[in-house]
Coordinates of C-alpha atoms and ligand atoms in Angstrom, one line a residue:
X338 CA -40.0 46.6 -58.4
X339 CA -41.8 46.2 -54.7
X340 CA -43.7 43.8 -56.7
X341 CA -41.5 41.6 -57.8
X342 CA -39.2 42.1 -54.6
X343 CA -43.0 41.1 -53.2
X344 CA -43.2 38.0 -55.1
X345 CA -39.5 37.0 -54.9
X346 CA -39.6 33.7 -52.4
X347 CA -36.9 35.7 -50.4
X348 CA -39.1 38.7 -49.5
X349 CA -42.5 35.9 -49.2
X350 CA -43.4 36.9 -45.4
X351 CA -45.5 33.5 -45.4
X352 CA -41.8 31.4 -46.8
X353 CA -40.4 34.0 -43.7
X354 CA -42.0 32.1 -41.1
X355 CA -42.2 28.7 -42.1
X356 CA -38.2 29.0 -42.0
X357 CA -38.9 30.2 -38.7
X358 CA -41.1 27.6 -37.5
X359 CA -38.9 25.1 -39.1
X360 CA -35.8 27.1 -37.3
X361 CA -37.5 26.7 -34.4
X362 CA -38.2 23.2 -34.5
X363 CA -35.0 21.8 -35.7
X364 CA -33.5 23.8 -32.5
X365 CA -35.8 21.6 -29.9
X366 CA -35.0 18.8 -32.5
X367 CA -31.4 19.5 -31.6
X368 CA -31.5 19.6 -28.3
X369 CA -34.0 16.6 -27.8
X370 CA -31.2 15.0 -30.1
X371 CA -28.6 16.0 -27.8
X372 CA -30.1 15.4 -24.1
X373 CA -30.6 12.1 -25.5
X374 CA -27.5 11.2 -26.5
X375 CA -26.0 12.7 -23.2
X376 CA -28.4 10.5 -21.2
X377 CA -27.5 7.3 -23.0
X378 CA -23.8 8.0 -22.3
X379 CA -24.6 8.5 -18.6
X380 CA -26.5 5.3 -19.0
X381 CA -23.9 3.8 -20.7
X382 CA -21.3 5.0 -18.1
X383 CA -23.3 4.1 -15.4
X384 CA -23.6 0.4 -16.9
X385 CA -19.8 0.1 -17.4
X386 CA -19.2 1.3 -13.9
X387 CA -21.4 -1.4 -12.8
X388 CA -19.9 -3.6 -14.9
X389 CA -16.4 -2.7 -13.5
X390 CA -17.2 -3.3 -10.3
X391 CA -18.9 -6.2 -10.6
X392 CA -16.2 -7.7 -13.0
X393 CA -14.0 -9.8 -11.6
X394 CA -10.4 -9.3 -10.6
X395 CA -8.2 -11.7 -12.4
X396 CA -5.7 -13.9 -11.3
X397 CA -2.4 -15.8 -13.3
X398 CA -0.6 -18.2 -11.8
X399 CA 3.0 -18.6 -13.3
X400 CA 6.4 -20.2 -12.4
X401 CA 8.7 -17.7 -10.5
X402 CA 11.6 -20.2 -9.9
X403 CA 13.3 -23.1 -8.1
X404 CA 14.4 -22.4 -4.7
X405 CA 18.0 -23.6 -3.5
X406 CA 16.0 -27.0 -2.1
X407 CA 14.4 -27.3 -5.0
X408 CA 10.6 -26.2 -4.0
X409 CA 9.1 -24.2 -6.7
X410 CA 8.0 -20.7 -6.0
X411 CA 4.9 -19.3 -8.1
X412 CA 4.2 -15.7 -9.0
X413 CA 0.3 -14.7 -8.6
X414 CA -0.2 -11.8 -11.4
X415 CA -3.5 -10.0 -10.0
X416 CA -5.4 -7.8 -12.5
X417 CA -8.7 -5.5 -11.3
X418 CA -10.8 -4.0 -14.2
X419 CA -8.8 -0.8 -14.1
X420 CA -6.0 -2.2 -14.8
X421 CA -4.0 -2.3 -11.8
X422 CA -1.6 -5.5 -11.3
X423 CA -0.4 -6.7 -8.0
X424 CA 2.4 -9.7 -8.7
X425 CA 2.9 -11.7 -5.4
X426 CA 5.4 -14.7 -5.0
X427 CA 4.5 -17.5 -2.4
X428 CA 8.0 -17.3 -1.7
X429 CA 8.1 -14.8 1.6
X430 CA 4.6 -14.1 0.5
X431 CA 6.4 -10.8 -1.5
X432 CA 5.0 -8.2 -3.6
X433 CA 7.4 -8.1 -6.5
X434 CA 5.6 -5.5 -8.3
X435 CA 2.1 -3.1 -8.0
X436 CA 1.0 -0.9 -10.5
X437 CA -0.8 2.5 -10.2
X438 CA -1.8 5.2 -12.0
X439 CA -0.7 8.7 -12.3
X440 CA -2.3 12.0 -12.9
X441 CA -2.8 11.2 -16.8
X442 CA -3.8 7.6 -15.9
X443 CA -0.2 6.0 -16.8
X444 CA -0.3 2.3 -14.7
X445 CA 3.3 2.0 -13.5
X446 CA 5.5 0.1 -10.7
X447 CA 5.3 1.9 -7.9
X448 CA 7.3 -0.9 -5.5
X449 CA 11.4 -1.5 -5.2
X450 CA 12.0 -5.6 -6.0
X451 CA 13.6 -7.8 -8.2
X452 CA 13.3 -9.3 -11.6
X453 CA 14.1 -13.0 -10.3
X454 CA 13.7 -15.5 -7.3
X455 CA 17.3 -15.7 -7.5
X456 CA 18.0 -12.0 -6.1
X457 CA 15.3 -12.5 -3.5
X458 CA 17.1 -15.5 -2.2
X459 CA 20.6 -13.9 -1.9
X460 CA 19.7 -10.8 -0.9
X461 CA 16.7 -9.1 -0.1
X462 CA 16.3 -6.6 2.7
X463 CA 12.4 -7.4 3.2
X464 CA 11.7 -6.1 -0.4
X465 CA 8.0 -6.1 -0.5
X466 CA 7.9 -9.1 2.2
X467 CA 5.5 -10.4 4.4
X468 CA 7.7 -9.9 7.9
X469 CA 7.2 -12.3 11.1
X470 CA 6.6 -13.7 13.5
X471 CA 7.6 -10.4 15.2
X472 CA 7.8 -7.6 13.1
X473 CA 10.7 -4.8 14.2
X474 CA 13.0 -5.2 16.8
X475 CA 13.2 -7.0 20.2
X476 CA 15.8 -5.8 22.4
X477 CA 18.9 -8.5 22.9
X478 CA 16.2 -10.6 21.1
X479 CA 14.9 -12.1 24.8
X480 CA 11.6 -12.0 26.3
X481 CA 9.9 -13.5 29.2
X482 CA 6.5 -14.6 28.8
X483 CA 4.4 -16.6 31.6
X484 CA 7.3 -16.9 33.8
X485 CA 9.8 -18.6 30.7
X486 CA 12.2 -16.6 29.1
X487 CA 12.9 -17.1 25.5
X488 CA 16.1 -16.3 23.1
X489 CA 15.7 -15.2 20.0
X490 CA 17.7 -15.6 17.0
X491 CA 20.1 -11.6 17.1
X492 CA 20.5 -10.7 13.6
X493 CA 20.7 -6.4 14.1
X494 CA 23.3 -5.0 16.5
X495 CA 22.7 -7.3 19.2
X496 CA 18.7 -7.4 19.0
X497 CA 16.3 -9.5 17.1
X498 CA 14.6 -8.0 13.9
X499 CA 12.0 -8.9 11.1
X500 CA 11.1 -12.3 12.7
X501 CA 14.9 -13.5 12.5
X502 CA 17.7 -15.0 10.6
X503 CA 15.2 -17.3 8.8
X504 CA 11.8 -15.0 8.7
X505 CA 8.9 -15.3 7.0
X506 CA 9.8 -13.4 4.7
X507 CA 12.2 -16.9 3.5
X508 CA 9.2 -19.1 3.8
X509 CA 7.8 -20.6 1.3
X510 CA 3.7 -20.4 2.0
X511 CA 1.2 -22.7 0.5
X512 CA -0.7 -20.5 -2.1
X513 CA -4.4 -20.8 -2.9
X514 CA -6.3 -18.6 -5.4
X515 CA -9.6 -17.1 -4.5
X516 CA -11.4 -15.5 -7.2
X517 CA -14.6 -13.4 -7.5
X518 CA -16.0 -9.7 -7.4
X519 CA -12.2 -8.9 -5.6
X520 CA -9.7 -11.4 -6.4
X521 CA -7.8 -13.0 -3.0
X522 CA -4.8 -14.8 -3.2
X523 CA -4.6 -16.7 0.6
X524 CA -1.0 -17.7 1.7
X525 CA -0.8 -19.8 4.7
X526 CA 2.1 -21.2 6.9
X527 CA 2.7 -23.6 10.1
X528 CA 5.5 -22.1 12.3
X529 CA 6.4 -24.6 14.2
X530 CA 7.1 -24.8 17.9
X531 CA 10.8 -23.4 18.3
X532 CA 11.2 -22.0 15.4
X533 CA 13.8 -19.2 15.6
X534 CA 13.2 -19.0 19.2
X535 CA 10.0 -18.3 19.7
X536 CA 7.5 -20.7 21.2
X537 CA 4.3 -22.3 20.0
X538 CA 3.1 -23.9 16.9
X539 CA 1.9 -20.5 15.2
X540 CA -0.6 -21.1 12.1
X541 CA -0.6 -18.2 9.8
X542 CA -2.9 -17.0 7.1
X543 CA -2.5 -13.7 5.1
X544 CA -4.5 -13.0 2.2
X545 CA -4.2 -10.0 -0.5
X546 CA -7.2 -8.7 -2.1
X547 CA -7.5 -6.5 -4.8
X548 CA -10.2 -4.7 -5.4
X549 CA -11.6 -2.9 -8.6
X550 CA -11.4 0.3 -6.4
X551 CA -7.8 0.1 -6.6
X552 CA -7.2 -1.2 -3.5
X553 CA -4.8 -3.7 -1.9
X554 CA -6.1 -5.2 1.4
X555 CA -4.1 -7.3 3.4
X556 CA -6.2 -9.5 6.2
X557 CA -3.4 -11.6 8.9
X558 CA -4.5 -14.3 11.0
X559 CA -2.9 -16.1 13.5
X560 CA -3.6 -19.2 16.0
X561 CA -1.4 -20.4 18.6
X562 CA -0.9 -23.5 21.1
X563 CA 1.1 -22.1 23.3
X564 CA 1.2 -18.4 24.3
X565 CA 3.8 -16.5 21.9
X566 CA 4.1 -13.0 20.5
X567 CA 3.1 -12.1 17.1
X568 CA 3.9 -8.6 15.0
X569 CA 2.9 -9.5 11.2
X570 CA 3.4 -6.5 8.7
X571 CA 4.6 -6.2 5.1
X572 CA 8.1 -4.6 3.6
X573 CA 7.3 -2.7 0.4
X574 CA 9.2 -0.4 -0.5
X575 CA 6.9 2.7 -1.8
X576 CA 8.8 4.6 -4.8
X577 CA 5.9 6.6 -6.6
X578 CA 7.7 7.8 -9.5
X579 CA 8.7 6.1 -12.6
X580 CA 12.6 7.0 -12.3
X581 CA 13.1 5.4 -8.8
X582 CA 15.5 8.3 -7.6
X583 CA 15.4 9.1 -4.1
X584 CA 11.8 9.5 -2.1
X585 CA 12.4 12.8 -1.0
X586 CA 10.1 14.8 -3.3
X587 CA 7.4 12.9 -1.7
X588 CA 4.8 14.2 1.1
X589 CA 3.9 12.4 3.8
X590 CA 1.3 12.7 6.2
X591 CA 0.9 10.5 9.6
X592 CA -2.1 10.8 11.3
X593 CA -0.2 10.3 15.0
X594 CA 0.5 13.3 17.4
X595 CA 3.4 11.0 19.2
X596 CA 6.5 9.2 18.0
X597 CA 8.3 6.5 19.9
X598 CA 12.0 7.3 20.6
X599 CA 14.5 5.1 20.1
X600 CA 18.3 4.5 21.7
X601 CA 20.8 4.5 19.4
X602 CA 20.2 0.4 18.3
X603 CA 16.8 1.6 17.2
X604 CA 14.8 0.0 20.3
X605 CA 12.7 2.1 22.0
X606 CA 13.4 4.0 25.1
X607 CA 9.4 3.4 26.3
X608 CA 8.7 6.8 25.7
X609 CA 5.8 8.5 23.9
X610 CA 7.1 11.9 22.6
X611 CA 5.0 14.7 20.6
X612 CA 5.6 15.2 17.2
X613 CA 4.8 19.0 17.5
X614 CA 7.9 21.3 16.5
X615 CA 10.2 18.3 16.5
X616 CA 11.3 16.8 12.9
X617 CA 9.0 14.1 13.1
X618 CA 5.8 16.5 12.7
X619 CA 4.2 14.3 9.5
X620 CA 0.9 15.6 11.0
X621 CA -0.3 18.0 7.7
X622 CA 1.3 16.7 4.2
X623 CA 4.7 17.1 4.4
X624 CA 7.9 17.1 1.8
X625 CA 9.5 13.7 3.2
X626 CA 12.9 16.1 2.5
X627 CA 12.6 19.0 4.3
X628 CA 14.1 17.7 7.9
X629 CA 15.2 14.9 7.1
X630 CA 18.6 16.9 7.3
X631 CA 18.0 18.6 10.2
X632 CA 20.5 18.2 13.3
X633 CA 19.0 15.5 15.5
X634 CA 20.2 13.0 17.7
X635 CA 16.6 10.8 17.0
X636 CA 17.5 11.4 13.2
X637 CA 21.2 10.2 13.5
X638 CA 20.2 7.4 15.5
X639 CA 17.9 6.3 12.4
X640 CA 20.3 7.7 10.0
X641 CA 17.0 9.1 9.0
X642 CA 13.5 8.0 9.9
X643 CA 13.2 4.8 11.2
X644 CA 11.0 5.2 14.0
X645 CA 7.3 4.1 15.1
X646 CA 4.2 6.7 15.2
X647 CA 1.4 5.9 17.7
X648 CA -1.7 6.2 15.6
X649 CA -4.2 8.5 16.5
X650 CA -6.7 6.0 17.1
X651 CA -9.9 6.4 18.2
X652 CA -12.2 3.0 17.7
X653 CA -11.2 -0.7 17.4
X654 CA -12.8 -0.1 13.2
X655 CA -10.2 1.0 10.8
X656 CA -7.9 3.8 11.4
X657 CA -6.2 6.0 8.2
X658 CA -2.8 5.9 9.4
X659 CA -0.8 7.7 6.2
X660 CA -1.1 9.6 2.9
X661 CA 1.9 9.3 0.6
X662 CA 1.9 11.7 -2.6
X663 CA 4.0 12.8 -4.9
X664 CA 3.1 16.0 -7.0
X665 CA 5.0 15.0 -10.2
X666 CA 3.4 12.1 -11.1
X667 CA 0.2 12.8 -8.8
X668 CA 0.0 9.3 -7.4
X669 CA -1.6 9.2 -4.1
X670 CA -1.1 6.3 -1.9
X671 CA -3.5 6.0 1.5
X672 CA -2.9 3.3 4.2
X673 CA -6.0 2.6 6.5
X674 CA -5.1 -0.1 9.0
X675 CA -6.1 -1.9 12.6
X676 CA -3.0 -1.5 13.7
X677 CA -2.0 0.6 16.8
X678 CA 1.5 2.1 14.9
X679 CA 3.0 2.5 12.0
X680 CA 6.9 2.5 11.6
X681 CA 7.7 4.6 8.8
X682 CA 11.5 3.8 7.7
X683 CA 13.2 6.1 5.1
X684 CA 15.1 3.8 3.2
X685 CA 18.3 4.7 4.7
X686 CA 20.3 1.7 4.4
X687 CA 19.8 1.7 0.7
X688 CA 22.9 2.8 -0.8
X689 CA 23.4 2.0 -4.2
X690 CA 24.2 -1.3 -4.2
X691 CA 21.3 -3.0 -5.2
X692 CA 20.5 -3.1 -8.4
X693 CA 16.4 -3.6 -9.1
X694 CA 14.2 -4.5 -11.8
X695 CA 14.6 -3.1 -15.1
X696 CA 18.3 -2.9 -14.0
X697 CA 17.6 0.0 -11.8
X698 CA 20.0 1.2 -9.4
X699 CA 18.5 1.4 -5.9
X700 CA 20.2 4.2 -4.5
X701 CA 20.2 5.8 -0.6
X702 CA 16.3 6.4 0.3
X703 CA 15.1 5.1 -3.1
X704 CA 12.1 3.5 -1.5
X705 CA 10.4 4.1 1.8
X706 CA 8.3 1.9 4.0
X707 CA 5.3 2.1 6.2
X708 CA 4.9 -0.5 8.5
X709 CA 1.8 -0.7 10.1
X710 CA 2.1 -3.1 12.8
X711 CA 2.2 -3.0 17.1
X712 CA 5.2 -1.1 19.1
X713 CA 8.8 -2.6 18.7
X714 CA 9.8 -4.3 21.6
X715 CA 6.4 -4.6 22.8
X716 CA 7.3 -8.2 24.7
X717 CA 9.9 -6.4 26.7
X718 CA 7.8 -3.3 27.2
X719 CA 4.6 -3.7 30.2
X720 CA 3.1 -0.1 29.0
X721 CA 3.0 -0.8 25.2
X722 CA -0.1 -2.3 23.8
X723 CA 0.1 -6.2 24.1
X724 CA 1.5 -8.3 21.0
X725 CA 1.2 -11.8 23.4
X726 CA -1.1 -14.1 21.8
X727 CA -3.1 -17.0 23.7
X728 CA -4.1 -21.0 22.9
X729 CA -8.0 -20.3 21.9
X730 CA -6.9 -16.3 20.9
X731 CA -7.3 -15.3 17.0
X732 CA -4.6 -12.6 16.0
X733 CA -6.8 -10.3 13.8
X734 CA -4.9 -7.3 11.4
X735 CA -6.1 -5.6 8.3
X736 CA -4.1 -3.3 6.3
X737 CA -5.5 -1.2 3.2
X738 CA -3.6 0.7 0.5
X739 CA -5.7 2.3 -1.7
X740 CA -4.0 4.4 -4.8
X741 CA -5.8 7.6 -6.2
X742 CA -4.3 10.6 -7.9
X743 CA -3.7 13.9 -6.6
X744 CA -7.0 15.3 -8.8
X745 CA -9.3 13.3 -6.3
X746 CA -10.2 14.3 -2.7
X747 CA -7.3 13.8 -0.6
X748 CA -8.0 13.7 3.3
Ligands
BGC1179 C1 13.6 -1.3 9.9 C2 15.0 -0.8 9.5 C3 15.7 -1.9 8.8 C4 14.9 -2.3 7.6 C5 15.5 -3.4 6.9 C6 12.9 -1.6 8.6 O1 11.6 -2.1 9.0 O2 12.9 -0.3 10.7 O3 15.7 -0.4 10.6 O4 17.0 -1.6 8.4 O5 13.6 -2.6 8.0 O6 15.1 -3.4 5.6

């Protein structure tokens, strides 16, 4: 019985630990098989990344429409590797839509606008605009510069706001396409001497970049040839969320201890309050919602926050002014810029009147915006940082945006 138990291949000690050795060796076999594999992914991961960012970042040029004197305004479809899309018009330089993704990697609008040049025309207020010469308010919309005084055009209560009755944002700029690694579309403008008041033949340049980063960087330059005042910003409207319901779920963070104050017309009272234990405390994330209710005459004034945060600035390089969120969908919005301020305005005159893209009703604080730009009022206002530009001067501004989701490291 041993025997034959002895001589059956199952019970052959010498069979025993071949299968071993063979065990054995089909194991490191395995995991050779398997490091390998994982290394070739990384490899290939790695060359993709490369790839992505050294892919190009494409850009469509496509008819928007015919403006009421007949110019034709183009739309500039921007696409990065990730797939984000930027749409601009030439026509107030305007971001009509902007695409970023959420926590699952969904690529949807994240800007208020309009389906059609049409609607921009009649009636936009600065949806997604490029806003000059002066962006904000000044006060009774006169200035003195160099011993002349100037009058503005008044189109808000009595002062002068968002560069005027005819800003730039109704402009139609001269678009030119720059393509390569990040994709550039470079607007340009002449505003001549006069022009709603203010003095000087102003040229203007603004050019968008996206990058494959999922960035949108917007570089403003400005030459003069006469001394003037310049305050160039953009108008989106930031909704984060698919729905476009109010932007009250959102957080907020401003990286500025000090507010400026405003009288009740919105211009400022010269002041330079602290944010600390007053509603306008953005300084850690913070639910947009939670006092925007609260009793305050600063709040009434701005019928929620319209107001102007000093940055916390510390060098002349870049400064991360904001961090937008919003935990549902996860998107993350960041705005670096070289600006001193940034006005951060609720969306309160939206009130449901409006009716969007996709046939979206834009109701009270559907979007919110975040202005980086100098102090309102700055011309009238000796302590604020200058905004006066000279014959010989370059006006210099860079804005980023850059989207993430909530996943990544948030600052
Ligand atoms: C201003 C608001 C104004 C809005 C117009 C914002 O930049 O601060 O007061 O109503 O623009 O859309």
């Amino acid at each position: 019985m041993f025997a034959r138990l002895y001589h059956n291949k199952l019970y052959d000690p010498m069979q025993l630990n071949v299968k071993k050795i063979n065990f054995h060796l089909s194991k490191l076999l395995f995991i050779f098989l398997i490091s390998f594999l994982l290394q070739s992914c990384k490899n290939e991961m790695k060359k993709s990344d490369m790839a992505n960012i050294a892919a190009p970042v494409k850009i469509e040029k496509s008819i928007f429409g015919v403006l009421p004197d007949q110019q034709q305004a183009d739309l500039f479809t921007m696409t990065n590797k990730k797939g984000m899309q930027v749409k601009i018009t030439n026509y107030g330089g305007i971001i009509t839509s902007w695409t970023a993704p959420d926590k699952n990697g969904l690529y949807e609008d994240i800007v208020l606008g309009y389906d059609s040049l049409d609607h921009y025309v009649k009636n936009n207020p600065y949806f997604g605009a490029i806003i000059g010469r002066y962006g904000n308010r000044i006060a009774k919309g006169k200035f003195s510069l160099d011993g002349k005084n100037y009058s503005l055009a008044v189109n808000n209560i009595g002062n002068h706001l968002h560069g005027g009755i005819v800003g730039f944002d109704k402009v139609l700029w001269t678009a030119q396409i720059m393509e390569g690694e990040e994709g550039s579309l470079k607007l340009t403008y002449l505003s001549k001497d006069g022009e709603e008041g203010y003095p000087g033949n102003l040229q203007v340049t603004v050019i968008y970049t996206l990058t494959n980063d999922n960035e949108l960087k917007i570089d403003y330059e400005a030459e003069t040839d006469q001394a003037t005042v310049v305050n160039l910003t953009n108008h989106s409207y930031f909704n984060l969320t698919a729905n476009k319901t109010d932007i009250l779920g959102h957080e907020l963070k401003l990286h500025a201890d000090k507010f400026l104050p405003v009288d009740k017309t919105l211009i400022p009272t010269g002041e330079l309050l602290d944010v600390k234990g007053t509603p306008f405390d953005f300084s850690g994330q913070k639910l947009i919602g939670k006092d925007i209710p609260a009793e305050d005459e600063q709040l009434a004034f701005g019928g929620g926050y319209d107001h102007c945060w000093v940055l916390n600035t510390s060098t002349d390089s870049l400064t991360h002014a904001a961090t937008l969120s919003e935990p549902i969908s996860g998107r993350v919005l960041e705005i670096y810029t070289s600006e001193p301020a940034i006005q951060f305005y609720s969306g309160n005159f939206l009130d449901g009147s409006i009716i969007g893209k996709n046939k979206v009703v834009y109701g009270h604080r559907s979007g919110l915006c975040l202005e980086t730009q100098h102090y309102p009022d700055s011309p009238n206002q000796k302590a604020f940082p200058s905004v006066t530009l000279k014959p010989g001067e370059k006006y210099k501004s860079r804005t980023i945006h850059k989207c993430s989701v909530l996943t990544d490291k948030v600052e």
